[in-house]
Amino acid sequence: MYGVNKVTIVAFAMMLCIFLQTNISKADTFLAGDANGWGFQLNGWPNGKTFKTGDVIEFKYPAGAHNVVKVDQAGFNSCNGAGGQVFSSGDDKITLTKGTSYFICTIGQHCANGVKAAVTAN
Ligand SMILES: [Cu+2]
């Protein structure tokens, strides 16, 4: 009896490991703006698409031409990057947390001209 329980526990632990590993590997990377990258050609990307918590959004743009600032909803609506988290490498990979993340470019009037994206992760 004791032996059977031990086998059951080991089997369960192995299944748990496989399950966790599968979940981790399910995270995907998406290019902000798809092939156009992060800039004036977003055309409304991501157009209401939803992503998974843990997915990565990669923001590609010529360094210095744009930036990526993670802001709250108010900052997103008003294109105000104050207090936001700034990324400026030209190839910024940002992991999504659950809920909606708001990203804007704070250079010039870029945000007002559409360089902004609200990304929702389930
Ligand atoms: Cu910009």
Coordinates of C-alpha atoms and ligand atoms in Angstrom, one line a residue:
M1 CA 0.0 0.0 0.0
Y2 CA 2.8 2.4 1.0
G3 CA 4.6 1.7 -2.2
V4 CA 1.6 2.5 -4.4
N5 CA 1.1 5.8 -2.6
K6 CA 4.7 6.7 -3.2
V7 CA 4.3 5.9 -6.9
T8 CA 1.1 8.0 -7.1
I9 CA 2.8 10.9 -5.4
V10 CA 5.8 10.8 -7.8
A11 CA 3.4 10.5 -10.8
F12 CA 1.4 13.4 -9.6
A13 CA 4.5 15.5 -9.1
M14 CA 5.7 14.7 -12.6
M15 CA 2.4 15.7 -14.1
L16 CA 2.4 18.9 -12.1
C17 CA 5.9 19.7 -13.5
I18 CA 4.8 19.0 -17.1
F19 CA 1.7 21.1 -16.5
L20 CA 3.7 24.1 -15.2
Q21 CA 6.3 23.8 -17.9
T22 CA 3.6 23.8 -20.6
N23 CA 2.0 26.9 -19.1
I24 CA 5.3 28.7 -19.0
S25 CA 6.2 27.9 -22.6
K26 CA 2.8 29.1 -23.8
A27 CA 3.9 32.7 -23.4
D28 CA 4.2 34.3 -26.8
T29 CA 6.0 37.4 -28.1
F30 CA 4.2 39.9 -30.3
L31 CA 5.6 42.8 -32.2
A32 CA 3.9 46.1 -31.4
G33 CA 2.4 47.3 -34.7
D34 CA 3.1 44.0 -36.3
A35 CA 5.5 44.3 -39.2
N36 CA 5.3 48.1 -39.1
G37 CA 6.9 48.3 -35.7
W38 CA 6.2 51.0 -33.1
G39 CA 5.5 54.3 -34.7
F40 CA 3.1 56.3 -36.8
Q41 CA 1.9 53.2 -38.7
L42 CA 0.3 51.5 -35.8
N43 CA -3.2 51.9 -37.4
G44 CA -4.9 51.2 -34.1
W45 CA -2.8 48.1 -33.2
P46 CA -3.7 45.9 -31.3
N47 CA -7.3 46.7 -32.5
G48 CA -8.9 45.1 -29.5
K49 CA -6.9 41.9 -29.6
T50 CA -6.4 40.3 -26.2
F51 CA -3.2 38.6 -25.0
K52 CA -2.3 36.3 -22.2
T53 CA -0.7 37.4 -18.9
G54 CA 3.0 36.7 -19.3
D55 CA 3.0 37.4 -23.1
V56 CA 5.7 39.8 -24.2
I57 CA 5.2 42.8 -26.4
E58 CA 8.3 43.8 -28.3
F59 CA 8.5 47.5 -29.3
K60 CA 10.9 47.9 -32.3
Y61 CA 11.7 51.4 -33.5
P62 CA 14.8 53.5 -34.4
A63 CA 16.3 54.4 -31.1
G64 CA 15.8 58.1 -30.5
A65 CA 13.0 58.4 -33.0
H66 CA 10.4 57.1 -30.4
N67 CA 10.2 55.8 -26.9
V68 CA 7.8 53.7 -25.0
V69 CA 6.3 54.9 -21.7
K70 CA 4.1 52.6 -19.7
V71 CA 1.4 54.8 -18.2
D72 CA -1.9 54.5 -16.4
Q73 CA -5.2 54.9 -18.2
A74 CA -5.4 58.7 -17.5
G75 CA -1.9 59.2 -18.9
F76 CA -2.9 57.2 -21.9
N77 CA -6.0 59.2 -22.5
S78 CA -4.2 62.6 -22.1
C79 CA -0.9 61.5 -23.6
N80 CA 0.9 62.4 -20.4
G81 CA 3.9 60.3 -19.6
A82 CA 4.6 61.9 -16.2
G83 CA 5.4 59.2 -13.6
G84 CA 5.4 56.5 -16.3
Q85 CA 8.1 53.8 -16.8
V86 CA 10.3 54.8 -19.7
F87 CA 11.9 52.5 -22.3
S88 CA 14.1 53.8 -25.1
S89 CA 16.4 51.1 -26.4
G90 CA 14.7 50.8 -29.7
D91 CA 14.0 47.1 -29.0
D92 CA 12.0 47.0 -25.7
K93 CA 10.5 43.8 -24.5
I94 CA 7.8 44.3 -22.0
T95 CA 6.0 41.4 -20.2
L96 CA 2.3 41.8 -19.8
T97 CA 0.6 41.7 -16.4
K98 CA -3.0 40.9 -16.1
G99 CA -5.4 43.6 -17.2
T100 CA -4.8 46.5 -19.6
S101 CA -1.4 48.0 -20.0
Y102 CA -1.1 51.4 -21.6
F103 CA 1.9 52.5 -23.7
I104 CA 2.5 55.8 -25.3
C105 CA 5.4 57.6 -27.0
T106 CA 6.2 60.9 -25.3
I107 CA 8.4 62.4 -28.0
G108 CA 6.8 65.6 -29.6
Q109 CA 3.2 65.1 -30.5
H110 CA 3.6 61.4 -31.4
C111 CA 1.1 60.1 -28.9
A112 CA -1.6 62.6 -30.0
N113 CA -0.8 61.5 -33.5
G114 CA -1.5 57.8 -32.7
V115 CA 1.7 56.4 -31.3
K116 CA -0.1 54.8 -28.4
A117 CA -1.5 51.3 -27.6
A118 CA -3.7 49.8 -25.0
V119 CA -2.9 46.1 -24.6
T120 CA -5.1 43.8 -22.6
A121 CA -4.0 40.5 -21.1
N122 CA -6.3 37.9 -19.7
Ligands
CU1 CU 7.3 58.6 -31.0

